[in-house]
Amino acid sequence: MIKIENLRKVYSDNGYEALKSINLEMNEGELVCLLGPSGCGKTTILNLLAGLLDPTSGDIKFDNDSVINKHPKDRNIGLVFQNYALYPHMTVLQNVMFPLTVGKNKVSKQEAETRAKKYMEITNILELADKKPGNMSGGQQQRVAITRALVQNPKVLLLDEPLSNLDARLRLRIREEIRRLVKEIGITTIFVTHDQEEALSISDRIVIMDSGIVQQFDIPQNLYLEPANLFVAKFMGNPIINLFTAEKNGNNLTTKDFSINLNLLTKDRFKGELNKGKYIVGIRPEYFVLSQSPLFNVAIESVELIGKDAILNFNISGEHVKSITDINEKIQENQTVGFDIDYSKIYIFNEDGTRVY
Amino acid sequence: MEKLNSFIAKGFVVFMSIITLFPFVYMILASLMTFQEATSIPPTIFPEVPQFENYSVAMEQAPFAKYFVNTVFVSTVSTIGTLITSILAAFAFVKLEFKGKDMLVLGMAALLMVPYEVTVFTNYQTIAQMNLLDTYSALIIPSLASIFYIFYLKNYLTSVPISYYKAAKVDGCGDLEFIVRILIPLIKPALFTMAILSFISGWNSFLWPILVTNSTDMRLLSNGLSSFATESGTHVHLQMAASTISIVPILIIYLVFRKQIIRGVVKSGVKG
């Protein structure tokens, strides 16, 4: 449906290379999130898709047709902005009708109103028709903005951080609503966000971006379970993954305070040969497990309770480490406990961040 | 202490109001005096017997009806012209990207520093070369665009989120459609202030019309006021009567639109 080929964007005014070489392919009716820290290029991709920016090189195809030289209005897209961009001097109905009353897609006023009301019924905002955006809550404005984007019956819906202006509880509700709505209509949707929880909860697939490069494009659970590289491993997960620098000596990966016997690792998870040299070992907090025959013993510095789990903080190999255990273990501050590692769940990265295990 | 502060503050406001209002009040009082009262030293404040006939005498001194029509026509046309050119220019500066934009803004800002009197001569030359002297075009053309108002609107437009423009563009809205449907309704208060300030300055313009017109047919109200100056001295009382009449329309406009004017001025920090 959408095919992005070798897309590169350098901003001409300051020479900033926002996108290096992006290749992505999205399917009809799919809900894809562009996820990444600010400045990673995700909004640039959205603007390029919408035609609000011109790429430096590369191509974008909708249904195998290049849209690079097409004006935004000819691309058949709907766009929702972070601040909604509702026109404050128009009522909700007028806002939703607006795309049908301008440019070459102009239809008669009567028809515009009928079509607007049809979509307003789907998004449940019919009763707001005569209100002005200034008198509405963020959630309501959000719905109006989405309705306005849908009213031209576009093939692609682009959402630019649509939830970041809403309070936490509303955000949960609206994101479910958005997913239900776009799935009901069956429209291909691209959703930009910097909130991983948001992305994980609503997407079919997620594009993780950093410094103008696609780091990984995958289904949500794979991003967590099988990160393609160090960036993704660090970006996904909360508390964040624990990282140790280690050196390969014979059959052991040695950190300052403990070492990992490579024979204990799962053979088919290796992506390549481990040569002599330095590596980064990544261990998620839940894969430090309490053990009677521990790999190392350590004194717990502090304990944070988060519901059914407890986060144990301690120092080892010069790193501050967080580990998650069941609250029933009843571990106290200053208590010394023994830890082992779940070797089938850890990651090993080269120093440049590529994953080798 | 607080009471004292509020007293001082109020006193200051009253004092400033008196300073600002006195000339207007004196203009009206003087328009009702005899020539002797108006020119006496020490000055008279209140006329002994109000001389209402001053008004009719003053009106006969010059073709004020014609001046009035001229002034309304010239001010209206140049105000509409200024509105159109300023909106288009400010829109281009704020929402469009084009080469040399920064240079253009800089150049125009520099022009803003040039005093009006300097441009009078070159403007006169231009109008004379175009054979437009003593026509309405001569009166109107130089005031069809104003850098000051372009900058004023430009500032105002930057407060309109760029996403409005982008959203409209994606919806298939052209630039002119965007200006008419979205921009103008949003910046109405600014346009109001601008229109009124521009109208007032058109109404009060004196130097330019006297330079480019020769026939009384083409003169404006403020030129008419100078006709009271004769070789034997100025008929102050009649001049004041004529002045009073000439500011009445502006006062009416102000009273009708005062809410909009004040809103626009307060929001932008510009004073007329």
XYZ file of C-alpha atoms in Angstrom:
629
model
C 0.000 0.000 0.000
C 2.625 2.515 1.122
C 6.170 1.995 -0.047
C 9.007 4.265 1.038
C 12.232 3.813 -0.914
C 15.646 5.207 0.060
C 13.996 8.315 1.438
C 16.470 10.991 2.458
C 15.786 14.475 3.748
C 18.311 17.223 4.381
C 16.845 20.524 5.543
C 18.172 23.154 3.192
C 18.137 26.016 5.690
C 20.457 24.444 8.269
C 21.848 21.394 6.457
C 20.457 19.034 9.089
C 20.103 15.485 7.805
C 16.792 14.433 9.337
C 16.429 11.172 7.404
C 19.344 9.121 6.122
C 17.912 6.357 4.000
C 14.508 5.087 4.920
C 12.940 1.965 3.436
C 9.527 0.913 4.695
C 6.556 -0.963 3.353
C 3.135 -0.838 4.933
C 0.109 -2.945 4.139
C -3.433 -1.915 3.352
C -5.452 -1.287 6.505
C -2.446 -1.566 8.796
C -1.944 0.652 11.834
C 1.733 1.531 12.038
C 3.396 3.641 14.705
C 6.484 5.723 14.098
C 8.204 5.664 17.462
C 11.381 7.329 18.605
C 12.895 10.067 20.739
C 12.398 13.665 19.632
C 14.556 14.652 16.678
C 14.661 11.105 15.326
C 12.909 12.054 12.086
C 9.489 10.556 12.679
C 7.565 13.779 12.087
C 9.692 14.453 9.032
C 8.504 11.160 7.537
C 4.932 12.145 8.243
C 5.367 15.539 6.606
C 6.998 13.902 3.587
C 4.112 11.453 3.307
C 1.656 14.339 3.526
C 3.572 16.345 0.947
C 4.186 19.272 3.274
C 7.925 18.750 2.741
C 9.846 17.677 -0.340
C 12.381 14.841 0.047
C 16.015 15.382 -0.901
C 16.013 12.012 -2.644
C 14.107 8.754 -2.663
C 10.540 7.876 -3.476
C 7.161 7.390 -1.822
C 4.549 5.215 -3.501
C 0.881 4.825 -2.638
C -0.477 1.717 -4.385
C 2.614 1.638 -6.634
C 2.081 5.225 -7.787
C 4.801 7.702 -6.921
C 3.294 10.647 -5.039
C 6.507 12.640 -4.721
C 5.447 15.220 -7.287
C 1.855 15.364 -6.141
C 0.401 18.273 -4.205
C -0.814 17.355 -0.686
C -4.435 17.692 -1.750
C -3.979 15.140 -4.538
C -2.480 12.472 -2.305
C -5.728 11.336 -0.780
C -4.594 11.633 2.819
C -6.085 12.831 6.067
C -3.840 14.554 8.587
C -4.368 15.186 12.298
C -2.029 17.574 14.073
C -0.772 17.511 17.618
C -2.636 20.771 18.365
C -5.595 19.558 16.251
C -5.523 22.740 14.097
C -9.276 23.218 14.403
C -10.322 26.607 13.080
C -11.512 28.506 16.157
C -13.975 30.747 14.332
C -15.942 27.846 12.867
C -18.357 25.481 14.567
C -17.624 21.775 14.712
C -19.890 21.115 11.752
C -18.207 23.870 9.727
C -14.791 22.523 10.653
C -15.693 19.021 9.531
C -17.313 20.335 6.349
C -14.361 22.566 5.528
C -12.358 20.083 3.387
C -15.485 19.486 1.291
C -16.031 23.167 0.626
C -12.628 24.194 -0.730
C -10.415 23.476 -3.707
C -11.227 21.008 -6.430
C -13.005 18.558 -4.139
C -15.763 21.084 -3.558
C -19.226 19.566 -3.337
C -22.568 21.255 -2.839
C -23.244 22.592 0.646
C -26.061 20.133 1.102
C -23.892 17.143 0.248
C -21.009 18.417 2.364
C -23.301 18.605 5.345
C -24.711 15.126 4.768
C -21.242 13.636 4.447
C -19.912 15.541 7.435
C -22.796 14.344 9.571
C -22.277 10.759 8.429
C -18.716 10.800 9.748
C -19.669 12.745 12.851
C -22.053 9.962 13.681
C -19.259 7.377 13.414
C -17.014 9.382 15.738
C -19.873 10.237 18.063
C -19.702 14.025 17.892
C -23.067 14.830 16.327
C -24.248 16.566 19.468
C -21.234 18.923 19.330
C -22.152 20.178 15.846
C -22.859 23.790 16.825
C -20.106 24.201 19.389
C -16.923 26.143 18.757
C -13.586 24.363 19.360
C -12.656 26.796 22.137
C -15.509 25.517 24.310
C -14.628 21.857 24.065
C -12.423 19.462 26.007
C -9.198 18.118 24.525
C -10.761 14.724 23.873
C -13.662 16.252 22.012
C -11.368 18.449 19.930
C -9.326 15.370 19.136
C -12.374 13.567 17.819
C -13.380 16.552 15.716
C -9.880 16.714 14.234
C -10.002 13.028 13.306
C -13.459 13.403 11.829
C -12.274 16.318 9.715
C -9.354 14.220 8.497
C -11.674 11.346 7.579
C -14.417 13.312 5.874
C -12.716 13.283 2.464
C -12.575 9.501 2.714
C -8.783 9.371 2.362
C -6.772 6.205 1.755
C -4.196 7.042 4.391
C -4.681 8.653 7.779
C -1.676 10.388 9.323
C -1.693 11.242 13.021
C 1.053 13.442 14.466
C 1.340 12.848 18.230
C -2.424 13.101 18.522
C -2.614 12.197 22.198
C 0.166 14.242 23.720
C -2.103 17.182 24.594
C -4.494 15.008 26.587
C -4.353 14.037 30.245
C -3.243 10.537 31.146
C -6.618 8.902 31.680
C -8.160 10.365 28.576
C -5.151 9.261 26.582
C -5.838 5.622 27.437
C -9.440 5.887 26.355
C -8.860 7.874 23.187
C -6.100 5.566 21.968
C -8.431 2.594 22.190
C -11.058 4.647 20.434
C -8.661 5.567 17.647
C -7.712 1.959 17.083
C -11.320 0.811 17.043
C -12.270 3.603 14.642
C -9.512 3.121 12.071
C -9.983 -0.638 12.134
C -13.712 -0.195 11.635
C -13.150 2.033 8.620
C -10.240 -0.108 7.445
C -8.021 2.860 6.636
C -4.229 2.578 6.526
C -3.023 4.630 9.480
C 0.343 6.031 10.447
C 0.645 7.261 13.995
C 3.605 9.274 15.268
C 4.437 9.122 18.962
C 7.334 9.211 21.372
C 5.439 7.174 23.971
C 6.363 3.497 23.744
C 3.432 2.338 25.819
C 1.056 4.102 23.450
C 2.763 2.563 20.430
C 2.835 -0.939 21.921
C -0.828 -0.836 22.840
C -2.387 0.220 19.563
C -0.100 -0.705 16.665
C -0.085 -3.625 14.320
C 3.567 -2.899 13.665
C 6.013 -0.335 14.995
C 8.844 1.533 13.312
C 11.514 2.478 15.823
C 13.599 5.359 14.633
C 16.711 7.090 15.846
C 18.902 9.742 14.232
C 17.220 9.444 10.853
C 17.527 5.672 10.593
C 14.961 2.925 10.989
C 16.303 0.852 13.889
C 13.672 -1.852 13.701
C 10.323 -2.376 11.990
C 8.463 -5.191 13.655
C 5.394 -6.362 15.534
C 5.212 -4.906 19.066
C 6.303 -7.944 21.106
C 9.358 -8.564 18.934
C 10.662 -5.096 19.707
C 10.799 -6.083 23.337
C 11.756 -9.707 23.044
C 14.060 -9.561 20.031
C 15.544 -6.059 19.750
C 17.565 -5.656 16.574
C 20.268 -3.600 18.234
C 21.419 -1.860 21.369
C 19.295 1.254 20.723
C 16.049 -0.706 20.527
C 16.968 -2.762 23.606
C 17.584 0.427 25.544
C 14.541 2.247 24.175
C 11.958 -0.445 24.893
C 11.133 -1.538 28.391
C 10.668 0.097 31.760
C 12.723 -0.041 33.963
C 15.311 0.106 31.226
C 17.592 -2.790 30.419
C 20.789 -3.241 32.492
C 23.966 -3.014 30.439
C 27.448 -4.295 31.296
C 30.680 -4.006 29.372
C 32.347 -7.399 29.177
C 35.463 -8.931 27.675
C 35.704 -12.314 26.042
C 38.327 -14.520 27.679
C 38.356 -18.080 26.404
C 34.855 -19.391 26.877
C 33.794 -16.684 29.309
C 32.378 -13.180 28.997
C 33.880 -11.397 31.978
C 32.545 -8.286 33.619
C 34.236 -6.752 36.644
C 32.268 -8.709 39.243
C 30.841 -11.731 37.432
C 31.366 -13.728 34.298
C 29.083 -15.581 31.926
C 29.979 -19.033 30.655
C 29.250 -19.001 26.924
C 28.469 -22.743 26.989
C 25.342 -22.000 29.038
C 23.877 -19.763 26.287
C 21.280 -21.022 23.819
C 23.162 -22.069 20.653
C 20.634 -21.005 18.016
C 20.278 -17.480 19.374
C 23.819 -16.629 18.251
C 23.782 -14.363 15.214
C 27.488 -14.707 14.601
C 30.819 -15.799 15.950
C 32.099 -14.107 19.128
C 35.706 -13.093 18.636
C 38.083 -11.978 21.316
C 37.280 -8.420 22.355
C 34.839 -6.153 24.127
C 31.070 -6.664 24.172
C 28.004 -5.157 25.819
C 25.766 -7.542 27.726
C 22.117 -6.534 28.132
C 20.019 -8.099 30.872
C 16.399 -7.012 31.401
C 15.407 -6.444 35.064
C 13.152 -9.502 35.111
C 15.930 -11.868 33.982
C 18.004 -11.428 37.115
C 16.507 -14.286 39.113
C 16.926 -15.080 42.810
C 18.898 -18.272 43.188
C 20.143 -20.717 45.857
C 23.264 -21.410 43.774
C 23.925 -17.846 42.699
C 26.262 -16.393 40.101
C 26.924 -13.547 42.528
C 25.792 -12.271 45.920
C 25.036 -8.627 46.410
C 23.642 -6.286 49.074
C 20.339 -4.608 48.083
C 20.615 -0.842 48.211
C 16.934 0.036 48.031
C 13.565 -1.493 47.238
C 10.729 0.175 45.302
C 7.316 -1.415 45.405
C 5.182 -1.219 42.279
C 2.073 -3.243 42.905
C 2.701 -6.948 42.700
C 6.376 -6.472 41.875
C 9.313 -5.007 43.705
C 12.228 -3.283 42.012
C 15.539 -4.107 43.711
C 18.352 -1.616 43.272
C 21.945 -2.711 43.684
C 25.425 -2.068 42.315
C 27.499 -4.613 40.477
C 30.387 -4.436 38.000
C 30.316 -0.677 38.392
C 26.736 -0.383 37.143
C 23.591 0.625 38.966
C 21.256 -2.308 38.371
C 17.511 -2.668 38.677
C 15.942 -6.089 39.006
C 12.276 -7.020 39.306
C 11.114 -9.702 41.726
C 7.796 -10.867 43.100
C 6.658 -8.824 46.093
C 6.163 -12.120 48.024
C 9.930 -12.576 48.249
C 9.826 -9.825 50.882
C 13.352 -8.642 50.325
C 14.516 -5.802 52.585
C 17.042 -3.037 52.182
C 20.646 -4.028 53.016
C 19.740 -7.709 52.766
C 22.301 -9.747 50.818
C 20.766 -11.904 48.108
C 22.103 -14.277 45.466
C 21.263 -13.729 41.791
C 21.476 -15.909 38.736
C 20.768 -14.894 35.139
C 18.248 -16.370 32.711
C 20.791 -17.015 29.943
C 18.197 -17.700 27.260
C 16.820 -14.163 27.590
C 19.921 -11.973 27.673
C 21.410 -10.058 24.751
C 24.992 -9.515 23.689
C 25.914 -6.563 21.494
C 29.053 -5.526 19.685
C 30.541 -2.244 20.774
C 28.890 -0.556 17.751
C 25.491 -1.742 19.002
C 24.776 -4.596 16.574
C 23.360 -7.672 18.226
C 25.363 -10.903 18.266
C 23.233 -12.940 20.702
C -0.178 52.784 52.001
C -2.306 50.922 49.504
C -4.864 53.707 49.635
C -2.177 56.292 48.972
C -0.858 54.278 46.031
C -4.280 53.971 44.487
C -4.826 57.688 45.053
C -1.583 58.553 43.290
C -2.389 56.185 40.464
C -5.849 57.610 39.991
C -4.497 61.141 40.235
C -1.989 60.369 37.518
C -4.674 58.976 35.229
C -6.827 62.057 35.754
C -3.857 64.368 35.148
C -2.916 62.602 31.905
C -6.536 62.607 30.759
C -6.727 66.367 31.288
C -3.543 66.922 29.307
C -4.839 64.732 26.482
C -8.361 66.078 26.432
C -7.698 69.795 26.978
C -6.893 70.629 23.338
C -10.128 68.992 22.198
C -12.199 70.753 24.792
C -10.516 74.065 24.076
C -11.098 73.554 20.351
C -14.815 73.244 20.975
C -14.867 76.188 23.404
C -12.844 78.373 21.046
C -15.181 77.537 18.200
C -17.934 79.275 20.159
C -15.925 82.454 20.934
C -15.737 85.791 19.183
C -12.490 86.649 17.396
C -11.529 88.958 20.300
C -12.125 86.279 22.920
C -10.183 83.686 20.943
C -7.117 85.875 20.558
C -7.172 87.751 23.868
C -4.291 87.613 26.322
C -4.668 86.264 28.971
C -6.682 83.640 27.072
C -10.392 83.208 27.663
C -11.518 79.752 28.624
C -15.301 80.085 28.413
C -16.993 82.235 25.783
C -19.298 84.843 27.264
C -22.030 84.272 24.725
C -21.693 81.050 22.622
C -21.332 82.141 18.992
C -23.047 79.296 17.158
C -23.065 81.255 13.932
C -19.287 80.651 13.743
C -20.123 77.256 12.317
C -22.181 78.524 9.436
C -19.676 81.299 8.691
C -16.834 78.769 8.717
C -18.697 76.463 6.348
C -19.025 79.266 3.816
C -15.330 80.050 3.867
C -14.414 77.001 1.751
C -16.245 74.234 -0.168
C -16.294 71.938 2.804
C -18.914 69.621 1.332
C -16.611 68.876 -1.579
C -13.650 68.455 0.771
C -15.681 66.100 2.868
C -16.595 63.883 -0.090
C -12.979 63.925 -1.299
C -11.636 63.009 2.105
C -14.069 60.144 2.629
C -13.361 58.798 -0.846
C -9.560 59.052 -0.634
C -9.372 57.661 2.915
C -11.695 54.763 2.141
C -9.952 53.703 -1.039
C -6.475 53.944 0.444
C -7.599 52.045 3.556
C -9.026 49.215 1.469
C -5.851 49.215 -0.626
C -3.647 49.124 2.454
C -5.686 46.243 3.903
C -5.364 44.157 0.754
C -1.652 44.771 0.199
C -0.784 44.307 3.874
C -2.698 41.037 4.208
C -1.099 39.575 1.094
C 2.404 40.734 2.020
C 2.171 39.650 5.649
C 0.786 36.265 4.612
C 3.669 35.744 2.209
C 6.200 36.719 4.853
C 4.798 34.443 7.515
C 3.391 31.376 5.796
C 5.298 31.056 2.524
C 8.879 29.991 1.962
C 10.716 31.743 -0.830
C 14.235 32.814 -1.727
C 15.380 36.181 -0.436
C 12.624 36.418 2.154
C 14.981 37.410 4.959
C 16.634 40.041 2.792
C 13.258 41.456 1.881
C 12.164 41.665 5.503
C 15.429 43.333 6.412
C 15.148 45.801 3.561
C 11.614 46.702 4.508
C 12.535 47.104 8.141
C 15.255 49.498 7.044
C 12.737 51.468 4.990
C 10.609 51.781 8.091
C 13.329 54.030 9.527
C 13.176 56.490 6.619
C 11.199 59.578 7.674
C 8.081 60.347 5.689
C 9.383 63.746 4.617
C 12.294 62.139 2.781
C 10.029 60.094 0.571
C 7.732 63.007 -0.158
C 10.045 64.427 -2.814
C 10.634 61.186 -4.678
C 6.957 60.351 -4.483
C 6.141 63.762 -5.875
C 8.597 63.232 -8.736
C 7.058 59.874 -9.538
C 3.523 61.185 -9.525
C 4.538 64.198 -11.624
C 6.326 62.000 -14.176
C 3.242 59.855 -14.444
C 1.200 62.970 -15.188
C -1.077 62.261 -12.290
C -0.833 65.597 -10.505
C -4.159 67.002 -9.364
C -6.026 63.695 -9.647
C -7.491 61.252 -7.135
C -4.840 58.732 -8.201
C -2.153 61.098 -6.977
C -3.828 61.276 -3.599
C -4.447 57.565 -3.295
C -1.571 55.646 -4.911
C 1.230 56.502 -2.430
C -0.874 55.320 0.504
C -1.974 52.004 -1.009
C 0.686 50.071 0.878
C 2.331 50.623 4.208
C 5.371 48.880 5.575
C 4.271 49.684 9.087
C 0.978 47.815 8.683
C 2.696 44.917 6.925
C 4.931 44.476 9.947
C 2.019 44.964 12.307
C 0.042 42.206 10.579
C 3.118 40.026 10.202
C 3.487 39.974 13.967
C -0.154 39.156 14.361
C -0.020 36.354 11.807
C 2.865 34.581 13.514
C 0.440 33.861 16.345
C -1.754 31.859 13.939
C -0.392 28.297 14.159
C 1.288 27.088 10.981
C -0.662 23.846 11.379
C -3.840 25.718 10.322
C -2.146 26.449 7.034
C -0.824 22.915 6.664
C -4.174 21.366 7.543
C -5.918 23.589 5.028
C -3.354 22.691 2.390
C -3.860 18.979 2.929
C -7.609 19.568 2.712
C -7.046 21.004 -0.757
C -7.404 24.644 0.168
C -5.537 27.161 -2.011
C -3.601 30.117 -0.605
C -6.248 32.704 -1.467
C -9.002 30.485 -0.144
C -6.998 30.063 3.044
C -6.616 33.826 3.417
C -10.297 34.508 2.877
C -11.785 31.565 4.768
C -9.362 31.139 7.669
C -6.903 33.984 8.042
C -9.126 37.041 7.718
C -11.758 35.815 10.205
C -8.991 34.961 12.664
C -7.248 38.331 12.508
C -10.365 40.481 12.346
C -9.488 42.535 15.457
C -6.102 43.421 13.987
C -7.658 44.309 10.655
C -10.179 46.517 12.400
C -7.512 48.442 14.263
C -5.493 48.710 11.115
C -8.383 49.912 9.011
C -9.348 52.539 11.529
C -5.831 53.817 12.113
C -5.270 53.948 8.381
C -8.575 55.736 7.835
C -7.741 58.295 10.506
C -4.318 59.009 9.051
C -5.943 59.386 5.626
C -8.458 61.755 7.158
C -5.739 63.848 8.759
C -3.286 63.896 5.864
C -2.315 67.454 5.038
C 1.098 67.764 3.436
C 0.707 65.299 0.594
C -2.649 66.515 -0.739
C -1.480 70.120 -0.688
C 1.614 69.126 -2.710
C -0.003 67.105 -5.441
C -3.239 69.049 -5.917
C -3.773 72.551 -7.211
C -7.489 72.889 -7.673
C -9.811 73.254 -4.687
C -11.830 70.454 -6.263
C -9.199 67.947 -5.243
C -8.306 69.210 -1.772
C -9.115 67.461 1.484
C -10.674 68.634 4.747
C -7.458 69.423 6.556
C -6.386 71.639 3.664
C -9.637 73.498 4.021
C -8.723 74.377 7.584
C -5.700 76.317 6.397
C -7.889 78.594 4.299
C -8.712 80.528 7.464
C -5.187 81.837 7.553
C -5.238 85.191 5.751
C -2.753 88.031 5.420
C -4.502 89.888 8.233
C -4.052 86.942 10.630
C -5.845 83.687 11.327
C -9.540 83.565 12.098
C -8.946 81.231 14.999
C -12.545 80.967 16.100
C -13.732 79.992 12.619
C -10.860 77.573 12.177
C -11.799 75.906 15.432
C -15.398 75.615 14.335
C -14.332 73.969 11.100
C -11.936 71.674 12.979
C -14.697 70.613 15.291
C -16.885 69.689 12.364
C -14.066 67.834 10.649
C -13.375 65.543 13.587
C -17.029 64.642 14.137
C -17.057 61.778 11.613
C -13.917 60.276 13.131
C -15.418 60.566 16.591
C -18.534 58.778 15.399
C -16.437 55.992 13.872
C -14.558 55.703 17.116
C -17.699 55.532 19.224
C -19.208 52.881 16.988
C -16.107 50.685 16.845
C -14.448 51.501 20.146
C -14.655 47.925 21.433
C -12.911 46.529 18.371
C -10.304 49.288 18.349
C -9.398 48.813 21.966
C -9.284 45.038 21.591
C -6.931 45.340 18.638
C -4.699 47.902 20.341
C -4.525 46.033 23.616
C -3.712 42.759 21.907
C -0.951 44.173 19.751
C 0.507 46.899 21.917
C 0.282 49.409 19.085
C -1.060 52.862 19.657
C -2.412 55.179 17.026
